[in-house]
Amino acid sequence: MKEINGGVCAAKGFFANGIHAGIRKNKDKYDLALIVSEKPAAAAGCYTQNLVKGAPLWVTKKNISDGVAQAIVCNSGNANTCNSDGIEVAKKMCSIVAENTYIKPEDVIVASTGVIGLPLDPKPIADAMPALVAGLNEKGSSDAAYAIMTTDTVRKEIAFEFEIGGKTCHIGGIAKGSGMIHPNMATMLVFITTDVCITSEMLQKALSADIKDTFNMISVDGDTSTNDMVTVLANGMAENKTIDSENSEFKMFAEALNKVTTTLCRRIAKDGEGATKLLECNVSGAASDTDAKTVAKSVICSTLFKAAMFGADANWGRILCAIGYAGINLDVTKVDVSLSSRVGKIDVCKNGSGVDFDEDTAKSILSEDEIIIYIELNAGSYAATAWGCDLTYDYIKINGDYRT
Amino acid sequence: MKEINGGVCAAKGFFANGIHAGIRKNKDKYDLALIVSEKPAAAAGCYTQNLVKGAPLWVTKKNISDGVAQAIVCNSGNANTCNSDGIEVAKKMCSIVAENTYIKPEDVIVASTGVIGLPLDPKPIADAMPALVAGLNEKGSSDAAYAIMTTDTVRKEIAFEFEIGGKTCHIGGIAKGSGMIHPNMATMLVFITTDVCITSEMLQKALSADIKDTFNMISVDGDTSTNDMVTVLANGMAENKTIDSENSEFKMFAEALNKVTTTLCRRIAKDGEGATKLLECNVSGAASDTDAKTVAKSVICSTLFKAAMFGADANWGRILCAIGYAGINLDVTKVDVSLSSRVGKIDVCKNGSGVDFDEDTAKSILSEDEIIIYIELNAGSYAATAWGCDLTYDYIKINGDYRT
């Protein structure tokens, strides 16, 4: 499997574009993205578990319930959430795409991110759509990735090439991470495209299995958005034999999918609001998969631990503390903890108690921008990884200081 | 019931003192507190649910298992947690108290707060104990309250006088809130004394019931400490008829206890690390007590909401978001939200959607230092209150910048 350029346009038959439609006031910032497939594609999606769900999620769920979609339209600047006319506007966005293309409105995936509780006017979207469609092209992934960003500081795109049954296949994705504009809340959006030939059932199976180890293992601030959405479109243009069971080809596809999702997860975590560091927590020796995941998430979500990482402070007591309140059964006197980065690795805790370590070495390890925390529970053979970021002054600035 | 001075010495027969023993380097800061009762007292305690527990908690649990205690010794500057000799040192602290008083070592409650994972040397405690005991006095509550503080900015003391069966009774407490010194974690300690005559069983019953609505409903940063402890000593010197069942006197005592705990809760939340504001979340119309508590805690714990409150930003979408991911079943289209402080009250959300409100009014309401969030779920008749604080630059400074 090799990394390639092209993002969501890396797979055959996918075109994308991004534009400033006028949903945002800042004319330099794109706010409307469109991704289309030449052919109708197998579609799969996963959505926020928040009871408060953005209107676009309901419409998307319905539209891909037949396992088919052909386009993705997404605006930033307004979440179209908690609005009484939300569903109507989300459907209107699908109709606008349909009116300007050969695609049926019920084959459109719709997503929104931005201000919550303010009505979304579909007029700028309707006005901009002809130009957006006219500009669709094979190199449009970056413009689409830019259009879905809110307070993200970098575009998040990735693509891989791999082979299934002698056919060259491609998979790529774009994502927006946890960003914020007033009065908004973080939303993670991920759109993945592939030319692999796979049934929508198997596509959904692969995606649903994958997110448990990837997107569900990220945390920037512990707040689950109302508009989170991950979708995959597979248009079959690689012409491999259709994947319709959990065979070896399915495993190859799942592996490629995982390369895309893991890469995007790391980038989303690293670009968390105000973040200066990517934190990766590797838990091993757990009694179950759930235990491993629970501990990894608990550490990654600890406000105190995140603040310590910002200060490059080897405050391992906060890690033990977060393990202790994670809610699993565990003999804490067996826990070992090490801290690592590209410049080295040190043990800080053995059998639940502190070990002597060199503070200068610890400081230099934790001053890097990617930190790995290894936790060995010595209670079994399960492992899990979670990703997060440090908690910084800029997080407070972005989220508290917006209007002061 | 009337508020009085005296803290833990307000009740008859209680004496306290605080001193600099040398556990902390800063000679201006007291680090050792002692509270004693003239007579052995009925004792009750509640402890952290963190699997990683400070050694003093194990020793205290054992010492009050017979329902009796007569003294409380507490140091700050070292949590005596994750140390291989922790239990031994905690027991030694009890022996040191016993050697200098008429009190049995097994009647001593011991607590510690501060650095985790560093051995606690009992020598300075032994050396300081004679002076600490000699200085015990009826006005010593403030010195004891000062000695248990870490990064708290204010002492937390309260006392009330009330009547049971014609006898004047007193109850008072001191607390330390969520403070931090490197490499430490937040610990909440609360010591309450009363001269009410009550069996240890009923005392434990009153305390266990009370903390569900009080201390368990506070959050500063979501991190459950390894050393949290709340204890009550009741020495019976008010000479009321012994409370030995859930009669009307028990209810009167529980009410007085609740006045103390609620007051301390509010003060702990308001003095959370870096906090500039007390946040109180009042949930009503819940389908169950658990639902009400879960929603109130979810909102109070939301990092995004806390940051918005720091910025006096009426970002009600973050409240809806936190309700939505709280994990209860709910029709979110029925939720109403209002924001309030001493200068006024405004509705911001009705039936799950935004209502027009004046931004200037909202700003002035949220610029006060005590904010109340009213959430009506319109799903039943249960209510709950949670307390927290805003998330500020100073929180990051205290917890991330300690050594940079």
CSV table of C-alpha atoms in Angstrom, one decimal, chain A residues 59-363:
chain,number,residue,atom,x,y,z
A,59,VAL,CA,-31.6,13.7,5.7
A,60,THR,CA,-28.3,11.9,4.9
A,61,LYS,CA,-29.4,8.8,6.9
A,62,LYS,CA,-32.6,8.7,4.9
A,63,ASN,CA,-30.9,9.3,1.6
A,64,ILE,CA,-28.3,6.5,2.0
A,65,SER,CA,-30.8,4.0,3.5
A,66,ASP,CA,-30.9,2.3,0.1
A,67,GLY,CA,-27.1,1.9,0.2
A,68,VAL,CA,-26.5,4.3,-2.7
A,69,ALA,CA,-25.2,7.9,-3.1
A,70,GLN,CA,-23.5,9.9,-5.7
A,71,ALA,CA,-22.6,13.3,-4.2
A,72,ILE,CA,-21.7,15.0,-1.0
A,73,VAL,CA,-22.5,18.6,-0.4
A,74,CYS,CA,-21.2,20.3,2.8
A,75,ASN,CA,-21.2,23.8,4.1
A,76,SER,CA,-19.2,25.4,6.9
A,77,GLY,CA,-20.3,28.5,8.9
A,78,ASN,CA,-23.7,27.2,10.0
A,79,ALA,CA,-24.5,23.8,11.5
A,80,ASN,CA,-28.2,23.8,10.6
A,81,THR,CA,-28.9,22.4,14.0
A,82,CYS,CA,-31.7,23.3,16.5
A,83,ASN,CA,-33.5,25.2,13.7
A,84,SER,CA,-37.2,24.5,13.2
A,85,ASP,CA,-36.8,24.6,9.4
A,86,GLY,CA,-33.6,22.5,9.5
A,87,ILE,CA,-34.8,19.4,7.7
A,88,GLU,CA,-36.4,21.4,5.0
A,89,VAL,CA,-33.2,23.4,4.4
A,90,ALA,CA,-31.1,20.2,4.3
A,91,LYS,CA,-33.4,18.7,1.8
A,92,LYS,CA,-33.3,21.9,-0.2
A,93,MET,CA,-29.5,21.6,-0.4
A,94,CYS,CA,-29.9,18.2,-1.9
A,95,SER,CA,-32.4,19.5,-4.5
A,96,ILE,CA,-30.0,22.4,-5.4
A,97,VAL,CA,-27.3,19.8,-6.2
A,98,ALA,CA,-29.8,17.8,-8.2
A,99,GLU,CA,-31.0,20.8,-10.2
A,100,ASN,CA,-27.4,21.5,-11.3
A,101,THR,CA,-26.3,18.0,-12.0
A,102,TYR,CA,-27.5,14.7,-13.4
A,103,ILE,CA,-27.8,13.3,-9.8
A,104,LYS,CA,-31.0,12.5,-8.0
A,105,PRO,CA,-31.7,14.5,-4.8
A,106,GLU,CA,-32.1,11.3,-2.8
A,107,ASP,CA,-28.5,10.3,-3.8
A,108,VAL,CA,-27.0,13.3,-2.1
A,109,ILE,CA,-25.2,13.2,1.2
A,110,VAL,CA,-25.6,16.6,3.0
A,111,ALA,CA,-23.5,17.9,5.9
A,112,SER,CA,-23.1,21.2,7.8
A,113,THR,CA,-20.8,22.6,10.4
A,114,GLY,CA,-20.7,26.0,12.2
A,115,VAL,CA,-23.1,28.2,14.1
A,116,ILE,CA,-25.8,26.3,16.0
A,117,GLY,CA,-29.4,27.6,16.4
A,118,LEU,CA,-29.3,30.2,13.6
A,119,PRO,CA,-31.4,29.6,10.5
A,120,LEU,CA,-29.4,28.6,7.4
A,121,ASP,CA,-30.5,30.5,4.3
A,122,PRO,CA,-30.3,28.2,1.3
A,123,LYS,CA,-30.1,31.2,-1.2
A,124,PRO,CA,-26.3,31.7,-1.2
A,125,ILE,CA,-26.0,27.9,-1.7
A,126,ALA,CA,-28.4,28.0,-4.7
A,127,ASP,CA,-26.7,31.0,-6.2
A,128,ALA,CA,-23.2,29.4,-5.9
A,129,MET,CA,-24.1,25.9,-7.0
A,130,PRO,CA,-23.7,26.4,-10.8
A,131,ALA,CA,-20.2,27.7,-10.4
A,132,LEU,CA,-19.4,25.0,-7.8
A,133,VAL,CA,-20.5,22.3,-10.2
A,134,ALA,CA,-18.8,23.9,-13.2
A,135,GLY,CA,-15.5,23.9,-11.3
A,136,LEU,CA,-15.7,20.2,-10.3
A,137,ASN,CA,-12.3,18.6,-11.2
A,138,GLU,CA,-9.9,15.7,-10.5
A,139,LYS,CA,-7.7,18.0,-8.4
A,140,GLY,CA,-10.5,19.6,-6.4
A,141,SER,CA,-10.0,17.6,-3.2
A,142,SER,CA,-7.9,20.4,-1.5
A,143,ASP,CA,-10.5,23.0,-2.3
A,144,ALA,CA,-13.2,20.8,-0.8
A,145,ALA,CA,-11.1,20.1,2.2
A,146,TYR,CA,-10.5,23.9,2.7
A,147,ALA,CA,-14.3,24.6,2.3
A,148,ILE,CA,-15.3,22.3,5.2
A,149,MET,CA,-12.7,23.7,7.7
A,150,THR,CA,-13.8,25.9,10.6
A,151,THR,CA,-11.0,26.7,13.1
A,152,ASP,CA,-8.8,23.9,11.7
A,153,THR,CA,-5.4,25.3,11.0
A,154,VAL,CA,-4.4,22.7,8.3
A,155,ARG,CA,-6.3,20.8,5.6
A,156,LYS,CA,-6.6,17.1,6.3
A,157,GLU,CA,-6.4,15.0,3.2
A,158,ILE,CA,-4.9,11.5,2.6
A,159,ALA,CA,-5.0,8.8,-0.1
A,160,PHE,CA,-3.6,5.4,-0.7
A,161,GLU,CA,-3.2,3.0,-3.6
A,162,PHE,CA,-3.4,-0.7,-3.2
A,163,GLU,CA,-4.3,-3.8,-5.1
A,164,ILE,CA,-7.2,-6.2,-4.9
A,165,GLY,CA,-7.3,-9.3,-7.2
A,166,GLY,CA,-4.8,-7.8,-9.6
A,167,LYS,CA,-6.8,-4.5,-9.9
A,168,THR,CA,-5.3,-1.2,-8.7
A,169,CYS,CA,-7.6,0.4,-6.2
A,170,HIS,CA,-7.6,3.8,-4.5
A,171,ILE,CA,-9.0,5.2,-1.3
A,172,GLY,CA,-8.8,8.7,0.0
A,173,GLY,CA,-10.5,11.1,2.4
A,174,ILE,CA,-10.8,14.6,3.7
A,175,ALA,CA,-11.7,15.7,7.2
A,176,LYS,CA,-12.3,18.7,9.4
A,177,GLY,CA,-11.4,18.5,13.0
A,178,SER,CA,-12.6,20.1,16.1
A,179,GLY,CA,-13.1,23.8,15.3
A,180,MET,CA,-15.2,26.5,16.6
A,181,ILE,CA,-16.7,29.7,15.5
A,182,HIS,CA,-19.2,31.6,17.6
A,183,PRO,CA,-21.6,30.3,18.8
A,184,ASN,CA,-20.7,27.0,17.6
A,185,MET,CA,-19.5,23.6,18.7
A,186,ALA,CA,-16.9,21.3,17.4
A,187,THR,CA,-17.9,19.0,14.6
A,188,MET,CA,-15.9,16.3,13.0
A,189,LEU,CA,-16.7,15.6,9.4
A,190,VAL,CA,-14.9,12.9,7.3
A,191,PHE,CA,-15.7,12.1,3.7
A,192,ILE,CA,-13.9,9.0,2.2
A,193,THR,CA,-14.1,7.9,-1.4
A,194,THR,CA,-12.8,4.7,-3.1
A,195,ASP,CA,-13.1,3.1,-6.5
A,196,VAL,CA,-13.2,-0.4,-4.9
A,197,CYS,CA,-16.2,-2.5,-5.9
A,198,ILE,CA,-18.0,-3.5,-2.7
A,199,THR,CA,-21.6,-3.9,-1.7
A,200,SER,CA,-23.1,-1.2,0.5
A,201,GLU,CA,-23.7,-3.8,3.3
A,202,MET,CA,-20.0,-4.8,3.4
A,203,LEU,CA,-19.0,-1.1,3.1
A,204,GLN,CA,-21.1,-0.3,6.1
A,205,LYS,CA,-19.7,-3.3,8.0
A,206,ALA,CA,-16.1,-2.2,7.3
A,207,LEU,CA,-16.9,1.4,8.3
A,208,SER,CA,-18.8,0.5,11.5
A,209,ALA,CA,-16.1,-1.8,12.6
A,210,ASP,CA,-13.3,0.7,11.8
A,211,ILE,CA,-14.7,3.7,13.7
A,212,LYS,CA,-14.6,1.9,17.0
A,213,ASP,CA,-10.8,1.8,16.8
A,214,THR,CA,-10.3,5.2,15.1
A,215,PHE,CA,-12.7,8.1,15.2
A,216,ASN,CA,-14.3,6.9,18.5
A,217,MET,CA,-10.9,6.9,20.0
A,218,ILE,CA,-10.1,10.6,19.5
A,219,SER,CA,-10.9,13.4,22.0
A,220,VAL,CA,-10.0,17.0,21.8
A,221,ASP,CA,-12.3,18.3,24.6
A,222,GLY,CA,-14.7,15.6,25.5
A,223,ASP,CA,-17.7,17.4,23.9
A,224,THR,CA,-19.5,15.2,21.4
A,225,SER,CA,-20.8,17.3,18.6
A,226,THR,CA,-24.3,17.3,17.3
A,227,ASN,CA,-23.1,17.1,13.7
A,228,ASP,CA,-20.3,14.5,13.6
A,229,MET,CA,-20.5,12.4,10.4
A,230,VAL,CA,-18.2,9.9,8.6
A,231,THR,CA,-19.3,8.7,5.1
A,232,VAL,CA,-17.7,6.4,2.5
A,233,LEU,CA,-18.6,6.3,-1.2
A,234,ALA,CA,-17.4,3.3,-3.2
A,235,ASN,CA,-18.1,3.6,-6.9
A,236,GLY,CA,-16.6,0.3,-8.1
A,237,MET,CA,-14.6,1.8,-10.9
A,238,ALA,CA,-11.5,-0.2,-10.0
A,239,GLU,CA,-13.3,-3.1,-11.5
A,240,ASN,CA,-12.2,-5.6,-8.9
A,241,LYS,CA,-14.6,-8.6,-8.2
A,242,THR,CA,-17.4,-7.2,-6.0
A,243,ILE,CA,-16.6,-7.7,-2.4
A,244,ASP,CA,-19.8,-9.2,-0.9
A,245,SER,CA,-18.5,-11.2,2.1
A,246,GLU,CA,-15.9,-11.1,4.8
A,247,ASN,CA,-13.3,-12.7,2.5
A,248,SER,CA,-9.6,-11.8,2.1
A,249,GLU,CA,-10.4,-8.9,-0.3
A,250,PHE,CA,-12.7,-7.5,2.4
A,251,LYS,CA,-9.8,-7.6,4.8
A,252,MET,CA,-7.5,-5.8,2.3
A,253,PHE,CA,-10.1,-3.1,1.8
A,254,ALA,CA,-10.6,-2.8,5.6
A,255,GLU,CA,-6.9,-2.4,6.0
A,256,ALA,CA,-6.8,0.4,3.4
A,257,LEU,CA,-9.8,2.0,5.0
A,258,ASN,CA,-8.0,1.9,8.3
A,259,LYS,CA,-4.9,3.5,6.9
A,260,VAL,CA,-7.0,6.5,5.8
A,261,THR,CA,-9.0,6.7,9.0
A,262,THR,CA,-6.0,6.4,11.3
A,263,THR,CA,-4.1,9.0,9.4
A,264,LEU,CA,-7.1,11.4,9.6
A,265,CYS,CA,-7.6,10.7,13.3
A,266,ARG,CA,-4.0,11.6,14.1
A,267,ARG,CA,-4.3,14.8,12.0
A,268,ILE,CA,-7.6,15.8,13.7
A,269,ALA,CA,-6.2,15.2,17.1
A,270,LYS,CA,-2.9,17.1,16.4
A,271,ASP,CA,-4.9,20.0,15.0
A,272,GLY,CA,-7.3,20.1,18.0
A,273,GLU,CA,-8.3,23.6,19.1
A,274,GLY,CA,-5.3,25.4,20.5
A,275,ALA,CA,-3.2,22.2,20.4
A,276,THR,CA,0.6,22.2,20.3
A,277,LYS,CA,1.0,18.4,20.6
A,278,LEU,CA,-0.4,15.1,19.4
A,279,LEU,CA,-0.9,12.7,22.3
A,280,GLU,CA,-1.1,9.0,21.6
A,281,CYS,CA,-2.0,6.7,24.4
A,282,ASN,CA,-1.2,3.0,23.9
A,283,VAL,CA,-2.7,0.6,26.4
A,284,SER,CA,-1.7,-3.0,26.5
A,285,GLY,CA,-2.2,-6.0,28.8
A,286,ALA,CA,-5.9,-5.3,29.3
A,287,ALA,CA,-8.4,-8.0,30.3
A,288,SER,CA,-10.7,-7.0,27.5
A,289,ASP,CA,-11.0,-4.8,24.4
A,290,THR,CA,-13.4,-2.6,26.3
A,291,ASP,CA,-11.0,-2.2,29.2
A,292,ALA,CA,-8.2,-1.2,26.9
A,293,LYS,CA,-10.3,1.4,25.1
A,294,THR,CA,-11.8,2.7,28.3
A,295,VAL,CA,-8.4,3.3,29.9
A,296,ALA,CA,-6.9,4.9,26.8
A,297,LYS,CA,-9.8,7.3,26.4
A,298,SER,CA,-9.8,8.1,30.1
A,299,VAL,CA,-6.2,9.2,30.0
A,300,ILE,CA,-6.5,11.1,26.7
A,301,CYS,CA,-9.5,13.0,28.1
A,302,SER,CA,-8.0,14.0,31.4
A,303,THR,CA,-7.9,17.8,31.6
A,304,LEU,CA,-5.1,17.7,34.2
A,305,PHE,CA,-3.0,15.3,32.1
A,306,LYS,CA,-3.6,17.4,28.9
A,307,ALA,CA,-2.5,20.5,30.8
A,308,ALA,CA,0.6,18.7,32.1
A,309,MET,CA,1.6,17.7,28.6
A,310,PHE,CA,1.3,21.3,27.4
A,311,GLY,CA,3.8,22.2,30.2
A,312,ALA,CA,6.1,19.2,29.2
A,313,ASP,CA,5.7,18.0,32.8
A,314,ALA,CA,6.1,14.3,33.4
A,315,ASN,CA,3.3,14.3,35.9
A,316,TRP,CA,2.6,10.5,35.8
A,317,GLY,CA,0.4,10.7,38.9
A,318,ARG,CA,-2.3,12.2,36.7
A,319,ILE,CA,-2.1,9.2,34.4
A,320,LEU,CA,-2.5,6.8,37.3
A,321,CYS,CA,-5.4,9.0,38.5
A,322,ALA,CA,-7.2,8.8,35.2
A,323,ILE,CA,-6.6,5.0,35.0
A,324,GLY,CA,-8.1,4.7,38.5
A,325,TYR,CA,-11.3,6.6,37.7
A,326,ALA,CA,-11.8,5.1,34.3
A,327,GLY,CA,-14.4,2.7,35.7
A,328,ILE,CA,-12.9,-0.7,35.0
A,329,ASN,CA,-11.8,-3.4,37.4
A,330,LEU,CA,-8.1,-3.5,37.8
A,331,ASP,CA,-5.3,-4.2,40.2
A,332,VAL,CA,-3.6,-0.8,40.0
A,333,THR,CA,-0.5,-2.1,41.8
A,334,LYS,CA,0.5,-3.9,38.5
A,335,VAL,CA,0.4,-0.9,36.2
A,336,ASP,CA,3.5,0.3,34.4
A,337,VAL,CA,3.8,3.6,32.6
A,338,SER,CA,6.4,4.9,30.1
A,339,LEU,CA,6.6,8.2,28.2
A,340,SER,CA,8.0,8.4,24.7
A,341,SER,CA,8.7,10.6,21.7
A,342,ARG,CA,11.1,10.6,18.8
A,343,VAL,CA,14.0,11.6,21.1
A,344,GLY,CA,13.6,8.8,23.6
A,345,LYS,CA,11.6,6.8,26.1
A,346,ILE,CA,11.5,6.7,29.9
A,347,ASP,CA,9.8,4.5,32.5
A,348,VAL,CA,8.0,6.7,35.1
A,349,CYS,CA,5.9,4.1,37.0
A,350,LYS,CA,6.3,0.4,37.7
A,351,ASN,CA,3.8,-1.7,39.6
A,352,GLY,CA,1.7,1.4,40.4
A,353,SER,CA,4.5,3.2,42.2
A,354,GLY,CA,7.0,5.8,41.0
A,355,VAL,CA,10.5,5.0,39.6
A,356,ASP,CA,13.4,7.3,39.6
A,357,PHE,CA,13.8,9.1,36.3
A,358,ASP,CA,15.9,11.9,35.0
A,359,GLU,CA,13.8,15.1,34.9
A,360,ASP,CA,15.8,16.6,32.1
A,361,THR,CA,15.4,13.6,29.9
A,362,ALA,CA,11.7,13.6,30.7
A,363,LYS,CA,11.5,17.3,29.8
